[in-house]
Short mmCIF file of C-alpha atoms in Angstrom, two decimals:
data_model
loop_
_atom_site.label_atom_id
_atom_site.label_comp_id
_atom_site.label_asym_id
_atom_site.label_seq_id
_atom_site.Cartn_x
_atom_site.Cartn_y
_atom_site.Cartn_z
CA MET A 9 -38.33 -94.91 39.42
CA ARG A 10 -39.51 -95.23 43.12
CA GLY A 11 -43.27 -95.21 43.88
CA GLY A 12 -44.93 -93.76 40.93
CA ARG A 13 -44.74 -92.06 37.99
CA GLY A 14 -41.60 -91.05 36.01
CA ARG A 15 -40.70 -87.53 34.41
CA LYS A 16 -42.69 -86.98 31.12
CA LEU A 17 -40.65 -86.10 28.24
CA LYS A 18 -41.49 -82.57 26.78
CA SER A 19 -42.13 -82.83 23.17
CA GLU A 20 -42.14 -79.11 22.37
CA ILE A 21 -39.67 -76.94 20.74
CA ASN A 22 -38.00 -74.22 22.41
CA VAL A 23 -38.55 -71.12 20.11
CA VAL A 24 -37.09 -68.40 22.10
CA PRO A 25 -33.52 -68.83 20.64
CA TYR A 26 -34.87 -68.67 17.09
CA ILE A 27 -37.07 -65.61 17.81
CA ASP A 28 -33.66 -63.78 19.36
CA VAL A 29 -31.61 -64.97 16.10
CA MET A 30 -34.63 -63.82 14.03
CA LEU A 31 -34.60 -60.28 15.69
CA CYS A 32 -30.94 -60.06 15.43
CA LEU A 33 -31.05 -60.68 11.59
CA LEU A 34 -33.96 -58.05 11.44
CA ILE A 35 -31.86 -55.21 13.00
CA ILE A 36 -28.61 -56.29 10.89
CA PHE A 37 -30.86 -56.14 7.77
CA MET A 38 -32.64 -52.72 8.87
CA VAL A 39 -29.37 -51.23 9.66
CA MET A 40 -27.35 -52.10 6.64
CA PRO A 41 -29.22 -49.97 4.10
CA SER A 42 -28.81 -46.79 5.84
CA SER A 43 -25.09 -46.94 5.92
CA ASN A 44 -24.71 -47.03 2.05
CA ASN A 45 -24.86 -43.71 0.22
CA PRO A 46 -27.60 -43.67 -2.75
CA SER A 47 -26.57 -40.46 -3.98
CA SER A 48 -22.80 -41.33 -4.90
CA ILE A 49 -22.36 -43.03 -8.05
CA ASP A 50 -19.16 -44.66 -9.33
CA LEU A 51 -18.68 -44.20 -13.06
CA PRO A 52 -16.54 -46.33 -14.98
CA HIS A 53 -13.66 -44.75 -16.82
CA ALA A 54 -13.94 -44.92 -20.75
CA GLU A 55 -10.93 -45.82 -22.62
CA LYS A 56 -10.04 -43.54 -25.53
CA SER A 57 -11.40 -43.81 -28.80
CA VAL A 58 -9.49 -45.50 -31.48
CA ARG A 59 -9.47 -42.36 -33.61
CA PRO A 60 -10.40 -39.23 -31.99
CA PRO A 61 -11.67 -36.20 -34.37
CA ASP A 62 -9.10 -34.13 -35.91
CA ALA A 63 -10.89 -30.63 -35.07
CA TYR A 64 -14.00 -30.45 -32.97
CA ILE A 65 -15.88 -27.59 -30.90
CA GLN A 66 -15.22 -28.48 -27.37
CA VAL A 67 -17.33 -27.12 -24.47
CA THR A 68 -15.90 -27.49 -20.87
CA ILE A 69 -18.12 -27.14 -17.88
CA LYS A 70 -16.19 -26.72 -14.39
CA PRO A 71 -17.84 -27.63 -11.11
CA ASN A 72 -18.02 -23.86 -9.92
CA GLY A 73 -20.24 -23.31 -13.10
CA ALA A 74 -17.75 -21.86 -15.33
CA LEU A 75 -18.33 -22.32 -19.19
CA SER A 76 -15.90 -21.95 -21.79
CA ILE A 77 -15.96 -23.02 -25.43
CA GLY A 78 -13.73 -23.08 -28.31
CA ILE A 79 -12.21 -25.25 -31.36
CA ALA A 80 -9.93 -27.94 -30.38
CA GLY A 81 -7.65 -30.61 -32.63
CA LYS A 82 -5.78 -29.25 -35.70
CA ASN A 83 -7.28 -25.81 -35.93
CA ALA A 84 -7.23 -25.18 -32.03
CA ASP A 85 -7.86 -21.76 -30.85
CA ALA A 86 -7.69 -20.31 -27.22
CA PRO A 87 -11.34 -21.21 -25.49
CA GLU A 88 -13.44 -18.20 -24.72
CA THR A 89 -15.38 -18.24 -21.34
CA ALA A 90 -19.18 -17.86 -21.23
CA PRO A 91 -20.71 -15.66 -18.51
CA ASN A 92 -23.80 -17.99 -18.83
CA ARG A 93 -25.63 -20.84 -20.66
CA ASP A 94 -27.29 -18.54 -22.95
CA ALA A 95 -24.06 -16.76 -23.81
CA LEU A 96 -22.83 -20.19 -24.34
CA VAL A 97 -25.28 -21.55 -26.44
CA ARG A 98 -25.20 -18.36 -28.51
CA LYS A 99 -21.49 -18.89 -29.06
CA LEU A 100 -21.94 -22.58 -30.02
CA ALA A 101 -24.45 -21.83 -32.50
CA ALA A 102 -21.82 -19.38 -34.19
CA LEU A 103 -19.15 -22.05 -34.10
CA HIS A 104 -21.48 -24.42 -35.71
CA GLU A 105 -22.69 -22.21 -38.40
CA ASP A 106 -18.91 -21.39 -39.40
CA ASN A 107 -17.86 -25.13 -39.09
CA PRO A 108 -21.07 -27.24 -39.57
CA ASP A 109 -18.80 -30.56 -40.15
CA TYR A 110 -17.34 -30.17 -36.72
CA PRO A 111 -18.56 -32.59 -33.76
CA VAL A 112 -19.19 -31.11 -30.48
CA LEU A 113 -17.73 -32.57 -27.70
CA ILE A 114 -18.46 -31.46 -23.90
CA ALA A 115 -15.85 -32.02 -21.49
CA GLY A 116 -17.48 -32.05 -17.74
CA ASP A 117 -15.48 -32.20 -14.82
CA LYS A 118 -15.90 -35.23 -12.38
CA GLU A 119 -17.49 -33.02 -9.78
CA SER A 120 -19.99 -31.06 -12.46
CA LYS A 121 -23.47 -31.54 -12.23
CA TYR A 122 -24.92 -34.19 -14.34
CA ASP A 123 -27.61 -31.96 -15.17
CA ASP A 124 -25.67 -29.38 -16.69
CA VAL A 125 -24.17 -31.77 -19.09
CA ILE A 126 -27.47 -33.29 -20.27
CA GLN A 127 -28.91 -29.85 -20.76
CA LEU A 128 -25.98 -28.75 -23.00
CA ILE A 129 -26.34 -31.98 -24.83
CA SER A 130 -30.14 -31.42 -25.30
CA GLU A 131 -29.68 -27.63 -26.38
CA ALA A 132 -26.89 -28.82 -29.13
CA LYS A 133 -29.32 -31.50 -30.32
CA LYS A 134 -32.16 -28.70 -30.59
CA MET A 135 -29.68 -26.57 -32.79
CA GLY A 136 -29.45 -29.60 -35.18
CA ILE A 137 -25.99 -30.71 -34.23
CA ASN A 138 -25.96 -34.47 -34.76
CA ARG A 139 -22.51 -35.27 -33.71
CA VAL A 140 -22.74 -34.46 -30.17
CA GLY A 141 -20.27 -36.56 -27.39
CA LEU A 142 -18.85 -36.58 -24.15
CA ALA A 143 -15.09 -36.14 -23.94
CA THR A 144 -13.25 -38.52 -21.50
CA LYS A 145 -9.88 -39.00 -19.73
#
């Protein structure tokens, strides 16, 4: 230390690297939610029930909108296709009048619209059918 004053120590914190790290984290957290698809839902697979019903009314919904209804189980008959939902509901009411003890199982394909299944459950409940269920694989 010749002739005078020495160097002073800086007692400041250099915040520039911290700002860079925080900006990188902000960008990561902004990009990550956009990579997730919120409309896809991965539903669990259900186990088979211990004792399925012997005979039941089965309503089948296909992804292309095709509807069919029939009796399945012991007294099985060939399912009939319905051109629209109103015809299906009328056929369901007729089958329920003939067989009031039979439960109704709705079998929707994986790619069927969730709204179609819920609407059929609602229609069956409005008719007074208490035993309405969903068929699983």
